[in-house]
Amino acid sequence: MKVRVTVMPKTGVLDPQGKAISHALGELGFSGVGEVLTGKVIELDLAETDPEAARSAAEAMARRLLANTVIEAFRVELV
Amino acid sequence: MKVRVTVMPKTGVLDPQGKAISHALGELGFSGVGEVLTGKVIELDLAETDPEAARSAAEAMARRLLANTVIEAFRVELV
Amino acid sequence: MLHAPLPTMTNPALDNPGNPADKAGMSTLTLLPPDRALQLAAQFGLKPDEYDRVLGILGRSPSMTELGIFSVMWSEHCSYKSSRIWLKTLPTSAPWVIQGPGENAGVIDIGDGLAAVFKMESHNHPSFIEPYQGAATGVGGILRDVFTMGARPIANLNALRFGAADHPGTRRIVDGVVRGIGGYGNCVGVPTVGGEVNFHPAYNGNPLVNAMTVGIARADRIFYAAAAGVGNSVVYVGSKTGRDGIHGATMASAEFSAENEDKRPTVQIGDPYAEKLLIEACMELMATEAIVAIQDMGAAGLTSSSVEMAGKGGVGISLNLDAVPQRETGMSAYEMMLSESQERMLMVLQPGQEGVAEAIFHKWDLDFAVIGHLTNTGRIEIFHNGALEADIPLAPLESEAPLYRRPTTETPKLPPLGEVPDPMGLAPALQKLVACPDLCSRRWIWDQYDALVGGLTSKRPGQADAAIVGIEGTARALALTTDCTPRYCLADPEAGGAQAVAEAWRNITATGATPLAITDNMNFGNPEKPEIMGQFAAAVRGMAAACIALDFPVVSGNVSLYNETDGQAILPTPAIGGVGVIADAHLAMGLAMPAAADLVLIGAT
Amino acid sequence: MNAAIIVFPGTNRERDMALALTRVTGRKPAMVFHRETALPAGTDLVVLPGGFSHGDYLRCGAMAALSPIMAAVREFAMGGGHVLGVCNGFQILCEAGLLPGVLLRNAGLRFLSMDCVLRVERAGTAFTSHWQKGATFRAPMAHGDGNYFADEATLDRLEGEGLVAFRYADANRNGAARDIAGILSPNLRVLGLMPHPEDLVDPLMGGVDGLPLFTSMAEALVGV
Ligand SMILES: Nc1ncnc2c1ncn2[C@@H]1O[C@H](COP(=O)(O)OP(=O)(O)O)[C@@H](O)[C@H]1O
């Protein structure tokens, strides 16, 4: 079972990479680029075959390690 | 128009980060974790309102800056 | 323990170690049809006469894996076939030289029972394709060359040449290369203490990334590559094998291009974290008596490491690829033998030491597998999925590889410059000079390199003509520098070669240290062109003369040829890495001028 | 003073730290591997040194913070023990929740390796007693993720309670909130800071600006 965990900075948390990308895109001549937010995707190949069990395992992994919930929010999808 | 660009390592390209995460999850007692692949998500807020124009602008940005197409593949979605 | 299940059915050499593989075992070898083999040989870069030699050696058509092995072992990169004849003329000995060229790195005695182990190596082409990873894996490769010999790396340096500063492609490459060198070195925890950078249009399509590592070992605890002990285990350690960097030739082969995307040669990605673990694990194992021989897997990974270890030791080697730790599924023997996955080493262990070694590598979260054993056949035999995939005598692959004396033409002497008119006046000229890309401050580079990790760097970039790095537990320090002025080498390769050596010597001397030895990185164009081979020969001549005059022998080096784009060669660039020692680090001189000092000019202008 | 240096896979400034500690205390610190579950008996000071634990993959310090030894370090800190985290060690302390906030990518996205000038904001602690408040000193920095971030309330609390130990005094190169370079726990016994005083404790290295950190600790923790 493949699971995708997407981790994004919470609102109000500084995103230096997003800021730099927004700036760089402007410099490259792309206009109309507003806020840019950057995050991480972690795709896990789990032995678990039950979708709900896989999802809850991934959620546990995200809470424990994959995301720092002080500054990041995460989303789990089955893929 | 919000656009999400997901950038992942191409098949066969080593992902040291994914490897380290897979290992760490194992050490934390999560069993049945196979390959882990990590990538980036970049969410762009574009002034463009036409979906197809926004998509192709994002694709151009991905090719130009957001992804390193020698080792990474990208996917664009409207959100 | 992961003992390789040996397919004894197809390994007669194991049942009867006295005999070379008999014909029964050979029957499982799938040979290429002759016309197909001929066509592939050309695609793999073997010249027609070289391919004839292959046929003569084998007495039959090769298998796919065998052809791959011949092509990489006889490549310029592994065989030094165009350069060896010239390199042999370099002075390589001195009372303080413990090991000259021919091993993974050179070794010199620096007193107090210690040795400095160092080498420089190029990663030019990969750095053009993918600057960050190309430069990063270059650093990783040279580090392995040094710690393979039992030395803990204490400093990295580099020598970089980029295209014109205003060329549209240059910025991307400079940025990637500098970040890649820093990214790898900073993480692995080896300080980057010096280097040099030039810009010239001749490097527009072919940047040079030369990386140097210096390590410290006990002079009586140096590890070598020569395998010994028939029956001893051949052990694979480090990261898993993937399809990284497999010979570009793979792609050209119809067999492979018919397959899916995944089979394309992929860029090697460096994992400095894995390398750091590998250093620690190797250092720990090296403190025991378990290792007979050790070699890193660099270019042509498993092929060159196994062939060189067995070849140097005058033994044979049998490998079972089923036991190789693999990152991808369905890899062929050809792919595994040619993979250039990073952060891997091959070792031969003393009998019964497998458990000790395995525990150490597992402690450091690294793969460990027994993948074969030494034989007395003088051949390399490779098994995969129970079938024999290659069976080649070692000598023709290694010590008897092709050797060429290619035609040379001398570089015409340029007329003297004569009177140079002053176009702008002294002050503007000075301003122009200090602002030019070749002379301006390099601070923006070294500000991205951790120069201090290790706690022993006493002169970092910008503080002295050579970097000064202390040696733990002693008052001593090493003085380290890289130097070359390619413009000079283009105008007069002999004088340029001599000048590069002399500059390294002067930079070390200027700190108060005694210059001891050099490593070199010979970057040139296509050796099949007589004028390029002429540059090479002349540069070597000049270097040799300077080395002799200065008592400054060459103990290691690397050659990178075919640095051309659209037939345009780079400037001849024999980069020199110099090492000296100073008995008391406190005495090392820096550049900073004390207040109220007098300026004294020494030498003729 | 019995110091224990924790070595995670990828730690690389443990030797620098050991050299500095040995120089000041004359005693070699114990090296404790991340898989250990207990600190050596009689440990007075735990040091989490710099480096790239677990390659700095995912988030700096995230995987190290979950190491077996960190349970012992947490217990030690909770019991009033002194803990110093430098660079990656600071990142680990934040990820482990022993200090608030987090270290984000440098604002310019580049690795920064250079000397910076720090101002001592909180003197009189076990780590800072040999400096005057307001004193400035030079310290090498070498990091890609030193951009200290915490929410406004946390920053206000840190400042209000005098828990900001050091600020960048010359330039804020990494974008750290309120120029913060190092912070203390409420009991003043856990210190995290980004720059490396341990790399400036010997005239041979270009100065002894970092020495007061070590002499402060040696004095405060002698016989503790
Ligand atoms: N690529 C580099 N990496 C690290 N340090 C560098 C690099 N290039 C130049 N430097 C450092 O910058 C300083 C000046 O370089 P350079 O002008 O080549 O010195 P010199 O002419 O004295 O050999 C030296 O300390 C050198 O080590």
Short mmCIF file of N, CA and C and ligand atoms in Angstrom, two decimals, chain C residues 158 160 192-197 442 445-446 449 461-465 483 503 507, ligand 1:
data_model
loop_
_atom_site.label_atom_id
_atom_site.label_comp_id
_atom_site.label_asym_id
_atom_site.label_seq_id
_atom_site.Cartn_x
_atom_site.Cartn_y
_atom_site.Cartn_z
N ASN C 158 40.32 22.10 -3.32
CA ASN C 158 39.80 21.89 -4.67
C ASN C 158 40.47 22.83 -5.64
N LEU C 160 39.25 24.58 -9.27
CA LEU C 160 38.06 24.71 -10.12
C LEU C 160 38.35 25.61 -11.31
N THR C 192 37.00 22.10 4.41
CA THR C 192 37.50 22.51 3.10
C THR C 192 38.37 23.73 3.34
N VAL C 193 39.67 23.57 3.16
CA VAL C 193 40.57 24.60 3.66
C VAL C 193 41.26 25.43 2.57
N GLY C 194 41.04 25.08 1.33
CA GLY C 194 41.69 25.88 0.31
C GLY C 194 41.32 25.42 -1.08
N GLY C 195 41.79 26.19 -2.04
CA GLY C 195 41.50 25.84 -3.42
C GLY C 195 41.87 26.99 -4.33
N GLU C 196 41.48 26.85 -5.58
CA GLU C 196 41.69 27.94 -6.52
C GLU C 196 40.61 27.88 -7.59
N VAL C 197 40.40 29.02 -8.22
CA VAL C 197 39.34 29.15 -9.22
C VAL C 197 39.83 30.01 -10.37
N ARG C 442 37.80 35.48 -3.33
CA ARG C 442 37.10 34.20 -3.38
C ARG C 442 36.27 33.97 -2.13
N ILE C 445 33.08 32.13 -2.04
CA ILE C 445 33.15 30.66 -2.13
C ILE C 445 33.42 30.07 -0.76
N TRP C 446 34.51 30.51 -0.13
CA TRP C 446 34.88 29.83 1.10
C TRP C 446 33.91 30.11 2.24
N TYR C 449 31.98 27.07 2.76
CA TYR C 449 32.67 25.84 3.14
C TYR C 449 33.02 25.88 4.62
N PRO C 461 41.10 29.55 4.51
CA PRO C 461 41.21 30.27 3.24
C PRO C 461 41.33 31.77 3.47
N GLY C 462 42.21 32.37 2.71
CA GLY C 462 42.37 33.81 2.79
C GLY C 462 43.35 34.26 3.85
N GLN C 463 43.83 33.35 4.69
CA GLN C 463 44.71 33.78 5.78
C GLN C 463 46.19 33.53 5.52
N ALA C 464 46.49 32.65 4.57
CA ALA C 464 47.90 32.37 4.28
C ALA C 464 48.01 31.83 2.87
N ASP C 465 49.22 31.74 2.36
CA ASP C 465 49.41 31.24 1.01
C ASP C 465 49.08 29.76 0.91
N ASP C 483 47.49 24.61 -6.95
CA ASP C 483 47.95 25.66 -7.85
C ASP C 483 48.05 25.21 -9.29
N GLU C 503 54.90 27.08 -7.95
CA GLU C 503 53.99 27.92 -7.18
C GLU C 503 53.50 27.19 -5.93
N ASN C 507 54.07 28.56 -2.25
CA ASN C 507 52.96 28.82 -1.33
C ASN C 507 53.17 28.11 0.00
N1 LIG E 1 37.63 26.88 -4.58
C1 LIG E 1 38.14 27.33 -3.42
N2 LIG E 1 37.82 26.71 -2.27
C2 LIG E 1 38.33 27.13 -1.09
N3 LIG E 1 39.20 28.12 -0.98
C3 LIG E 1 39.57 28.76 -2.09
C4 LIG E 1 39.05 28.40 -3.36
N4 LIG E 1 39.59 29.18 -4.30
C5 LIG E 1 40.42 30.00 -3.65
N5 LIG E 1 40.40 29.73 -2.32
C6 LIG E 1 41.22 30.36 -1.30
O1 LIG E 1 41.25 31.73 -1.58
C7 LIG E 1 42.54 32.26 -1.27
C8 LIG E 1 43.07 32.98 -2.49
O2 LIG E 1 43.15 32.08 -3.59
P1 LIG E 1 44.22 32.31 -4.72
O3 LIG E 1 44.04 33.67 -5.25
O4 LIG E 1 44.18 31.15 -5.65
O5 LIG E 1 45.52 32.22 -3.79
P2 LIG E 1 47.06 32.13 -4.18
O6 LIG E 1 47.20 32.89 -5.43
O7 LIG E 1 47.69 32.72 -2.98
O8 LIG E 1 47.32 30.64 -4.30
C9 LIG E 1 43.39 31.07 -0.83
O9 LIG E 1 43.39 31.03 0.59
C10 LIG E 1 42.66 29.89 -1.38
O10 LIG E 1 42.88 28.72 -0.63
#
